């Protein structure tokens, strides 16, 4: 093992940047179930989504073509940070004294520091093509708002971001990033919408929530024919765009003469997990790699995949979206205030949920303190300070690498480092001060929220 024959960083030349995204639906034995209209419980048609999304994205939402071409202007922008590096974590392996080989794909090299621009740029492009002048969105911690701000200004689209008021106050630098990229940001609830005005009239100090921010963004989009709405995770087309990560990684692993036994991604709504894993999962679905393990890692304080139910539920917390077939804790479930804001989501995308139900992927849950310990070890060995979300993928990697050591077996682990944590240093500061703790979610908590779905008569697919 020396650095000369085994490179640490594996770079794919720019001319091998993928030309098409991979649509896993084409290879799934059971297709994801259709979204339903919440009132009629009938499957939705494309026309139901037309007020919110451009037609091309609606087509991608329902397509079963195996590959979808990446438009040349999108590839041109991807080239600013893509292909992203694949890195062998030699220093981490040494610290763990493990026989496992650990590789990670690093998405923190993008302009906003995470994988999110991979879909933000594509979405902005299709909106621009269809003449959209303005996009609205919500953001919690600010990662999505900053990625979409970067992308929309490239295509001369105006962006209105509704940022949950507490985060707006806690994360001033995320707002600065959005403003640098010409995104307009208001704390939500705001005076810009009827929803916001009504809430503020009743409660001027309302701290806001993702649910309120979503309603504000949707209201503004629906009321103006030149305005559309955009989402950074969960939906099929978002997962599709993120597969550029795994397609590159697959080529890079081949260049390194390695094949993963385990692929790991942290899990909020499923986009970076799908991005790294779907191109590898293709081999498992085709029967070529039956033993490949693919693991989605969630915080144990928001355990939708490990302790939730597979059934129809709202995608948002107040019930504006269609019903989506997903693993869910119930849309009324309030996740504790962990630092991995991007993982505080009650549900999961339809494709990933179906794959979990069918046993093609596994899920695992990690306590917050364990994620920080893992993040710190990673920062002290590999140097990169992981985003709080990405720490969860690191933590699961450590579990697998330590098990490999116990069993005295080598195995090759690939994980997605979905972003860096340089704008989340407040969280690290609290950890270093000993102020990070774990939260317990009881079975009763979960049952109570699931009961709401029973009362609403939301179907449970067989
Ligand atoms: C948003 C975010 C996530 C979670 O979202 P997914 O759609 O599940 O990928 C994970 N990591 C980072 C760095 C994020 O910004």
Coordinates of C-alpha atoms and ligand atoms in Angstrom, one line a residue:
X1 CA 0.0 0.0 0.0
X2 CA 1.8 3.1 -1.0
X3 CA 0.5 6.4 -2.3
X4 CA 2.1 5.9 -5.6
X5 CA 0.2 2.8 -6.7
X6 CA -3.0 3.6 -4.8
X7 CA -4.0 7.3 -5.3
X8 CA -5.8 9.1 -2.6
X9 CA -8.0 11.2 -4.9
X10 CA -9.6 9.8 -8.0
X11 CA -10.6 12.5 -10.5
X12 CA -12.7 11.8 -13.5
X13 CA -11.8 14.0 -16.5
X14 CA -14.3 16.6 -17.4
X15 CA -15.1 15.1 -20.7
X16 CA -16.4 12.0 -18.8
X17 CA -19.0 14.0 -16.9
X18 CA -22.2 11.9 -17.3
X19 CA -24.4 12.8 -20.3
X20 CA -27.6 11.3 -18.8
X21 CA -29.1 10.9 -15.4
X22 CA -30.2 7.4 -14.3
X23 CA -33.8 6.7 -13.6
X24 CA -34.1 3.7 -11.3
X25 CA -37.8 3.3 -11.8
X26 CA -37.0 1.6 -15.1
X27 CA -35.4 -1.2 -13.2
X28 CA -37.7 -1.6 -10.2
X29 CA -39.7 -4.8 -10.1
X30 CA -42.5 -2.9 -8.2
X31 CA -42.9 0.7 -9.4
X32 CA -43.5 3.4 -6.9
X33 CA -47.3 4.0 -6.3
X34 CA -48.8 7.1 -7.7
X35 CA -49.5 10.2 -5.6
X36 CA -53.2 10.7 -4.7
X37 CA -55.4 13.7 -4.5
X38 CA -56.0 14.2 -0.8
X39 CA -59.8 14.8 -1.1
X40 CA -60.8 12.3 -3.8
X41 CA -57.9 9.8 -3.1
X42 CA -57.7 9.3 -6.8
X43 CA -54.3 9.2 -8.6
X44 CA -53.0 12.6 -9.7
X45 CA -52.5 13.5 -13.3
X46 CA -49.7 15.8 -14.7
X47 CA -52.3 18.6 -15.1
X48 CA -52.7 18.7 -11.3
X49 CA -49.0 19.6 -10.9
X50 CA -48.9 22.1 -13.7
X51 CA -49.5 25.2 -11.6
X52 CA -46.5 24.4 -9.5
X53 CA -43.8 22.9 -11.8
X54 CA -42.7 23.3 -15.4
X55 CA -43.9 20.5 -17.8
X56 CA -40.5 19.0 -18.4
X57 CA -40.0 18.4 -14.6
X58 CA -43.5 16.9 -14.4
X59 CA -42.6 14.5 -17.2
X60 CA -39.4 13.5 -15.4
X61 CA -41.5 13.0 -12.2
X62 CA -43.5 10.2 -14.0
X63 CA -41.1 8.9 -16.7
X64 CA -40.0 5.2 -16.8
X65 CA -37.2 5.8 -19.3
X66 CA -34.0 4.4 -18.0
X67 CA -31.9 7.4 -18.8
X68 CA -32.7 11.1 -19.1
X69 CA -30.3 13.3 -21.1
X70 CA -28.6 16.1 -19.1
X71 CA -29.1 19.3 -21.2
X72 CA -25.8 20.7 -22.4
X73 CA -26.2 24.1 -20.6
X74 CA -26.6 22.2 -17.3
X75 CA -23.5 20.0 -18.0
X76 CA -21.7 23.3 -18.8
X77 CA -22.5 24.6 -15.3
X78 CA -21.9 21.3 -13.6
X79 CA -18.3 21.6 -14.9
X80 CA -17.7 24.4 -12.4
X81 CA -17.4 21.7 -9.6
X82 CA -18.1 18.4 -11.3
X83 CA -16.9 15.7 -11.6
X84 CA -16.5 15.9 -7.9
X85 CA -13.6 13.9 -6.3
X86 CA -13.8 10.4 -5.0
X87 CA -11.4 10.1 -2.1
X88 CA -9.9 7.1 -0.3
X89 CA -10.0 7.8 3.4
X90 CA -6.6 6.3 4.2
X91 CA -6.1 8.5 7.3
X92 CA -9.5 7.5 8.7
X93 CA -8.7 3.8 8.0
X94 CA -5.5 4.1 9.9
X95 CA -7.1 5.8 12.9
X96 CA -9.7 3.0 13.0
X97 CA -7.1 0.3 12.4
X98 CA -9.6 -1.4 10.2
X99 CA -9.1 -3.9 7.3
X100 CA -12.0 -2.1 5.5
X101 CA -11.3 0.1 2.6
X102 CA -13.2 3.4 2.9
X103 CA -14.0 5.7 -0.1
X104 CA -16.1 8.8 0.0
X105 CA -17.6 11.0 -2.7
X106 CA -17.2 14.6 -1.8
X107 CA -20.1 17.0 -2.7
X108 CA -18.9 19.8 -0.6
X109 CA -16.9 21.2 -3.5
X110 CA -20.1 22.8 -5.1
X111 CA -20.6 26.5 -4.9
X112 CA -23.0 26.3 -1.9
X113 CA -21.1 23.5 -0.2
X114 CA -23.5 20.5 -0.7
X115 CA -25.0 18.2 -3.3
X116 CA -28.1 20.5 -3.7
X117 CA -26.9 22.5 -6.7
X118 CA -27.0 19.3 -8.8
X119 CA -30.8 19.6 -8.9
X120 CA -31.1 23.4 -8.3
X121 CA -29.3 24.1 -11.6
X122 CA -31.3 21.5 -13.5
X123 CA -34.6 22.9 -12.1
X124 CA -33.6 26.5 -12.9
X125 CA -32.8 25.5 -16.4
X126 CA -36.1 23.8 -17.2
X127 CA -38.0 26.7 -15.6
X128 CA -36.1 29.2 -17.7
X129 CA -36.8 27.2 -20.9
X130 CA -40.5 27.4 -20.2
X131 CA -40.4 31.2 -19.6
X132 CA -40.8 31.2 -15.9
X133 CA -39.8 34.6 -14.4
X134 CA -39.9 33.9 -10.7
X135 CA -39.5 30.8 -8.4
X136 CA -40.6 30.5 -4.8
X137 CA -39.3 28.1 -2.3
X138 CA -38.9 27.5 1.4
X139 CA -35.8 26.8 3.3
X140 CA -35.2 25.6 6.9
X141 CA -31.5 25.7 7.7
X142 CA -30.8 27.6 4.4
X143 CA -28.9 25.0 2.4
X144 CA -31.6 24.6 -0.2
X145 CA -32.3 28.4 -0.4
X146 CA -28.6 29.1 -1.1
X147 CA -28.3 26.4 -3.7
X148 CA -31.4 27.6 -5.5
X149 CA -30.3 31.2 -5.3
X150 CA -27.0 30.3 -7.0
X151 CA -28.9 28.4 -9.7
X152 CA -31.7 30.8 -10.5
X153 CA -29.5 33.9 -11.0
X154 CA -27.6 32.0 -13.6
X155 CA -30.8 31.9 -15.7
X156 CA -32.1 35.4 -14.8
X157 CA -34.9 34.0 -12.7
X158 CA -36.0 35.9 -9.6
X159 CA -36.1 33.8 -6.5
X160 CA -38.3 34.4 -3.4
X161 CA -37.2 32.3 -0.4
X162 CA -39.3 31.9 2.7
X163 CA -36.9 31.1 5.5
X164 CA -38.3 29.8 8.8
X165 CA -38.0 32.7 11.1
X166 CA -36.0 31.0 13.9
X167 CA -33.4 29.8 11.4
X168 CA -33.3 33.3 9.7
X169 CA -32.2 34.6 13.1
X170 CA -29.8 31.8 13.9
X171 CA -28.1 31.4 10.5
X172 CA -27.4 35.0 9.3
X173 CA -24.6 33.8 6.9
X174 CA -27.0 31.5 5.0
X175 CA -29.1 34.6 4.3
X176 CA -25.9 36.5 3.2
X177 CA -25.1 33.6 0.7
X178 CA -28.6 33.8 -0.7
X179 CA -28.3 37.6 -1.1
X180 CA -24.9 37.3 -2.8
X181 CA -26.6 35.2 -5.4
X182 CA -29.5 37.7 -5.6
X183 CA -32.0 35.5 -3.8
X184 CA -34.7 37.5 -1.9
X185 CA -35.2 36.1 1.6
X186 CA -37.9 36.9 4.1
X187 CA -38.4 35.4 7.5
X188 CA -41.6 33.3 7.5
X189 CA -44.3 33.9 8.5
X190 CA -44.1 37.1 6.3
X191 CA -46.4 39.9 5.2
X192 CA -46.0 38.8 1.5
X193 CA -48.8 36.2 1.6
X194 CA -52.3 35.9 3.0
X195 CA -51.2 32.8 5.1
X196 CA -48.3 34.8 6.6
X197 CA -50.4 37.9 7.3
X198 CA -53.1 35.9 9.0
X199 CA -50.6 34.1 11.3
X200 CA -48.8 37.3 12.1
X201 CA -52.1 39.1 13.0
X202 CA -52.9 36.4 15.5
X203 CA -49.3 35.9 16.8
X204 CA -46.8 38.5 15.8
X205 CA -44.0 36.5 17.4
X206 CA -44.7 33.3 15.7
X207 CA -41.3 31.5 15.2
X208 CA -42.3 30.0 11.9
X209 CA -42.1 26.4 10.7
X210 CA -41.2 24.6 7.5
X211 CA -45.0 23.9 7.0
X212 CA -45.8 27.6 7.2
X213 CA -42.9 28.5 4.9
X214 CA -44.1 25.9 2.3
X215 CA -47.7 27.3 2.4
X216 CA -46.4 30.8 1.8
X217 CA -44.2 29.6 -1.1
X218 CA -47.0 27.6 -2.7
X219 CA -49.5 30.4 -2.3
X220 CA -47.3 32.9 -4.1
X221 CA -46.6 30.4 -6.9
X222 CA -50.2 29.4 -7.4
X223 CA -51.4 33.1 -7.6
X224 CA -49.1 34.1 -10.4
X225 CA -48.9 32.3 -13.8
X226 CA -45.3 33.4 -14.3
X227 CA -44.2 32.0 -10.9
X228 CA -43.4 28.4 -10.1
X229 CA -42.4 26.5 -7.0
X230 CA -39.4 24.4 -6.4
X231 CA -38.4 21.6 -3.9
X232 CA -34.9 20.4 -3.0
X233 CA -35.6 16.8 -2.1
X234 CA -38.2 14.0 -1.9
X235 CA -39.7 14.2 -5.4
X236 CA -38.7 11.7 -8.1
X237 CA -37.2 14.3 -10.4
X238 CA -34.9 15.6 -7.7
X239 CA -33.6 12.1 -7.0
X240 CA -33.1 11.7 -10.7
X241 CA -30.8 14.8 -11.0
X242 CA -28.7 13.7 -8.0
X243 CA -27.8 10.4 -9.7
X244 CA -25.0 12.3 -11.4
X245 CA -23.1 11.7 -8.1
X246 CA -23.3 7.9 -8.2
X247 CA -22.7 7.7 -12.0
X248 CA -19.4 9.5 -11.5
X249 CA -18.6 7.4 -8.4
X250 CA -19.2 4.2 -10.3
X251 CA -16.6 5.2 -13.0
X252 CA -14.2 6.4 -10.3
X253 CA -14.4 3.2 -8.3
X254 CA -13.6 1.3 -11.5
X255 CA -10.6 3.6 -12.1
X256 CA -9.5 2.7 -8.5
X257 CA -10.1 -1.0 -9.4
X258 CA -12.5 -1.2 -6.5
X259 CA -16.1 -2.3 -6.0
X260 CA -18.2 -1.3 -3.0
X261 CA -19.7 -4.0 -0.8
X262 CA -21.6 -1.3 1.2
X263 CA -22.9 2.1 -0.1
X264 CA -24.0 4.6 2.5
X265 CA -25.8 8.0 2.4
X266 CA -27.5 10.1 5.1
X267 CA -31.2 10.5 4.7
X268 CA -33.5 13.6 4.9
X269 CA -35.9 13.2 2.0
X270 CA -33.7 10.8 0.1
X271 CA -31.9 12.9 -2.6
X272 CA -28.2 12.6 -1.7
X273 CA -28.8 8.9 -0.7
X274 CA -30.4 8.2 -4.0
X275 CA -27.7 10.1 -5.8
X276 CA -24.8 8.1 -4.5
X277 CA -26.6 4.7 -4.4
X278 CA -29.0 4.2 -7.3
X279 CA -26.4 3.7 -10.0
X280 CA -24.9 0.9 -7.8
X281 CA -28.3 -0.5 -6.9
X282 CA -29.0 -1.0 -10.6
X283 CA -26.6 -4.0 -10.4
X284 CA -28.5 -5.4 -7.5
X285 CA -31.9 -5.0 -9.1
X286 CA -30.5 -6.8 -12.2
X287 CA -29.2 -9.7 -10.0
X288 CA -25.6 -8.9 -10.8
X289 CA -24.6 -7.9 -7.3
X290 CA -27.1 -9.7 -4.9
X291 CA -24.9 -9.1 -1.8
X292 CA -24.5 -5.4 -2.2
X293 CA -25.7 -3.5 0.9
X294 CA -27.1 -0.1 0.5
X295 CA -27.8 1.8 3.8
X296 CA -29.8 5.0 4.4
X297 CA -28.9 6.7 7.6
X298 CA -31.3 8.8 9.6
X299 CA -31.1 10.5 13.0
X300 CA -32.6 8.3 15.7
X301 CA -34.7 11.4 16.7
X302 CA -36.5 11.4 13.3
X303 CA -36.7 7.6 12.6
X304 CA -39.2 7.4 9.7
X305 CA -37.3 4.6 7.9
X306 CA -36.6 2.5 10.9
X307 CA -39.7 3.1 13.0
X308 CA -42.2 4.7 10.7
X309 CA -45.1 3.1 8.7
X310 CA -45.3 2.6 4.9
X311 CA -48.5 4.4 3.9
X312 CA -49.9 7.5 2.2
X313 CA -49.2 10.8 3.9
X314 CA -48.9 14.5 3.1
X315 CA -45.4 15.6 2.0
X316 CA -45.6 18.7 4.2
X317 CA -46.7 19.3 7.7
X318 CA -49.9 21.2 7.2
X319 CA -51.4 19.2 4.3
X320 CA -51.1 21.2 1.1
X321 CA -49.3 18.6 -1.0
X322 CA -50.7 15.4 -2.7
X323 CA -50.7 12.2 -0.7
X324 CA -47.4 10.4 -1.3
X325 CA -46.7 6.7 -0.6
X326 CA -43.9 6.8 1.9
X327 CA -42.3 5.7 5.1
X328 CA -43.6 8.3 7.5
X329 CA -43.9 9.2 11.2
X330 CA -47.0 11.2 10.3
X331 CA -47.0 14.8 9.0
X332 CA -47.8 16.0 12.5
X333 CA -44.6 14.5 14.0
X334 CA -42.4 17.3 15.4
X335 CA -38.8 16.2 15.2
X336 CA -36.6 17.5 18.1
X337 CA -34.3 20.4 17.4
X338 CA -31.2 18.5 16.2
X339 CA -28.4 20.3 14.4
X340 CA -28.8 18.2 11.2
X341 CA -31.7 20.4 10.0
X342 CA -31.7 18.8 6.6
X343 CA -32.6 15.4 8.2
X344 CA -35.6 16.7 10.2
X345 CA -38.3 15.5 7.8
X346 CA -41.2 13.3 8.8
X347 CA -41.3 11.2 5.6
X348 CA -39.3 9.9 2.6
X349 CA -39.5 10.0 -1.2
X350 CA -41.8 7.4 -2.9
X351 CA -39.1 5.6 -4.8
X352 CA -36.8 5.1 -1.8
X353 CA -39.8 4.0 0.3
X354 CA -40.7 1.3 -2.2
X355 CA -37.1 0.1 -2.4
X356 CA -37.0 -0.2 1.4
X357 CA -40.4 -2.0 1.5
X358 CA -39.1 -4.5 -1.1
X359 CA -35.9 -5.1 0.8
X360 CA -33.4 -3.7 -1.7
X361 CA -32.0 -1.2 0.8
X362 CA -31.6 -1.0 4.5
X363 CA -32.1 1.8 7.0
X364 CA -30.2 2.6 10.1
X365 CA -30.6 5.3 12.8
X366 CA -27.8 7.2 14.6
X367 CA -28.0 9.2 17.8
X368 CA -26.9 12.9 17.5
X369 CA -23.9 12.5 19.9
X370 CA -22.6 9.5 17.9
X371 CA -22.9 11.6 14.7
X372 CA -20.8 14.4 16.2
X373 CA -18.1 12.0 17.5
X374 CA -17.9 10.6 14.0
X375 CA -17.8 14.1 12.4
X376 CA -15.0 15.1 14.7
X377 CA -12.9 12.0 14.0
X378 CA -13.4 12.6 10.3
X379 CA -12.3 16.2 10.6
X380 CA -9.2 15.3 12.6
X381 CA -8.1 12.6 10.2
X382 CA -9.3 13.4 6.7
X383 CA -9.4 17.2 7.4
X384 CA -12.8 18.0 5.9
X385 CA -15.3 19.3 8.5
X386 CA -18.6 17.5 7.6
X387 CA -22.0 19.1 7.6
X388 CA -24.1 17.8 10.5
X389 CA -26.3 15.8 8.0
X390 CA -23.3 14.2 6.4
X391 CA -21.9 13.2 9.9
X392 CA -24.6 10.5 9.9
X393 CA -23.2 8.8 6.9
X394 CA -19.7 9.0 8.5
X395 CA -21.1 7.5 11.7
X396 CA -22.6 4.5 9.9
X397 CA -19.3 4.1 8.0
X398 CA -17.5 3.9 11.3
X399 CA -19.9 1.2 12.5
X400 CA -19.3 -0.9 9.4
X401 CA -15.5 -0.4 9.5
X402 CA -15.4 -1.4 13.2
X403 CA -17.4 -4.5 12.5
X404 CA -15.0 -5.4 9.7
X405 CA -12.2 -5.2 12.2
X406 CA -14.1 -7.4 14.7
X407 CA -14.8 -9.9 12.1
X408 CA -11.3 -9.7 10.7
X409 CA -12.8 -9.2 7.2
X410 CA -11.9 -6.6 4.6
X411 CA -14.8 -4.9 2.9
X412 CA -15.1 -1.9 0.7
X413 CA -17.3 0.9 1.9
X414 CA -18.4 3.9 -0.2
X415 CA -20.2 6.8 1.4
X416 CA -21.5 10.2 0.3
X417 CA -20.0 13.2 2.1
X418 CA -23.0 15.3 1.1
X419 CA -21.6 18.7 2.3
X420 CA -19.1 20.5 4.4
X421 CA -19.9 22.1 7.8
X422 CA -18.2 25.4 7.5
X423 CA -21.5 27.3 7.8
X424 CA -22.5 25.1 10.7
X425 CA -19.7 25.9 13.1
X426 CA -22.2 27.0 15.7
X427 CA -23.2 23.3 16.0
X428 CA -19.6 22.2 16.4
X429 CA -19.0 24.9 19.0
X430 CA -21.9 23.6 21.1
X431 CA -20.5 20.1 20.8
X432 CA -17.0 21.2 21.9
X433 CA -18.7 22.9 24.9
X434 CA -20.4 19.6 25.8
X435 CA -23.8 21.0 25.0
X436 CA -25.0 18.4 22.5
X437 CA -27.3 15.6 23.7
X438 CA -29.6 12.9 22.4
X439 CA -33.3 12.9 22.3
X440 CA -35.7 9.9 22.9
X441 CA -38.6 9.3 20.6
X442 CA -41.1 7.0 22.3
X443 CA -43.3 4.5 20.6
X444 CA -46.3 6.4 22.0
X445 CA -45.1 9.6 20.3
X446 CA -45.0 7.8 17.0
X447 CA -48.3 5.9 17.5
X448 CA -50.1 9.2 18.4
X449 CA -49.0 10.8 15.1
X450 CA -49.7 7.7 13.0
X451 CA -53.2 7.6 14.6
X452 CA -53.9 11.0 12.9
X453 CA -53.4 9.3 9.5
X454 CA -55.9 6.6 10.5
X455 CA -58.4 9.2 11.5
X456 CA -58.0 11.0 8.2
X457 CA -58.5 7.7 6.3
X458 CA -55.1 7.8 4.5
X459 CA -54.7 4.5 2.7
X460 CA -52.2 1.9 3.7
X461 CA -51.1 0.0 0.6
X462 CA -51.1 -3.8 1.1
Ligands
LIG1 C1 -30.2 18.9 2.6 C2 -29.1 18.1 2.9 C3 -29.2 16.7 3.2 C4 -30.5 16.0 3.3 O1 -31.3 16.0 2.2 P1 -31.5 14.7 1.2 O2 -32.5 15.1 0.2 O3 -31.9 13.6 2.1 O4 -30.1 14.5 0.6 C5 -28.1 16.0 3.5 N1 -26.9 16.6 3.5 C6 -26.7 17.9 3.3 C7 -25.3 18.5 3.3 C8 -27.8 18.7 3.0 O5 -27.6 20.0 2.7

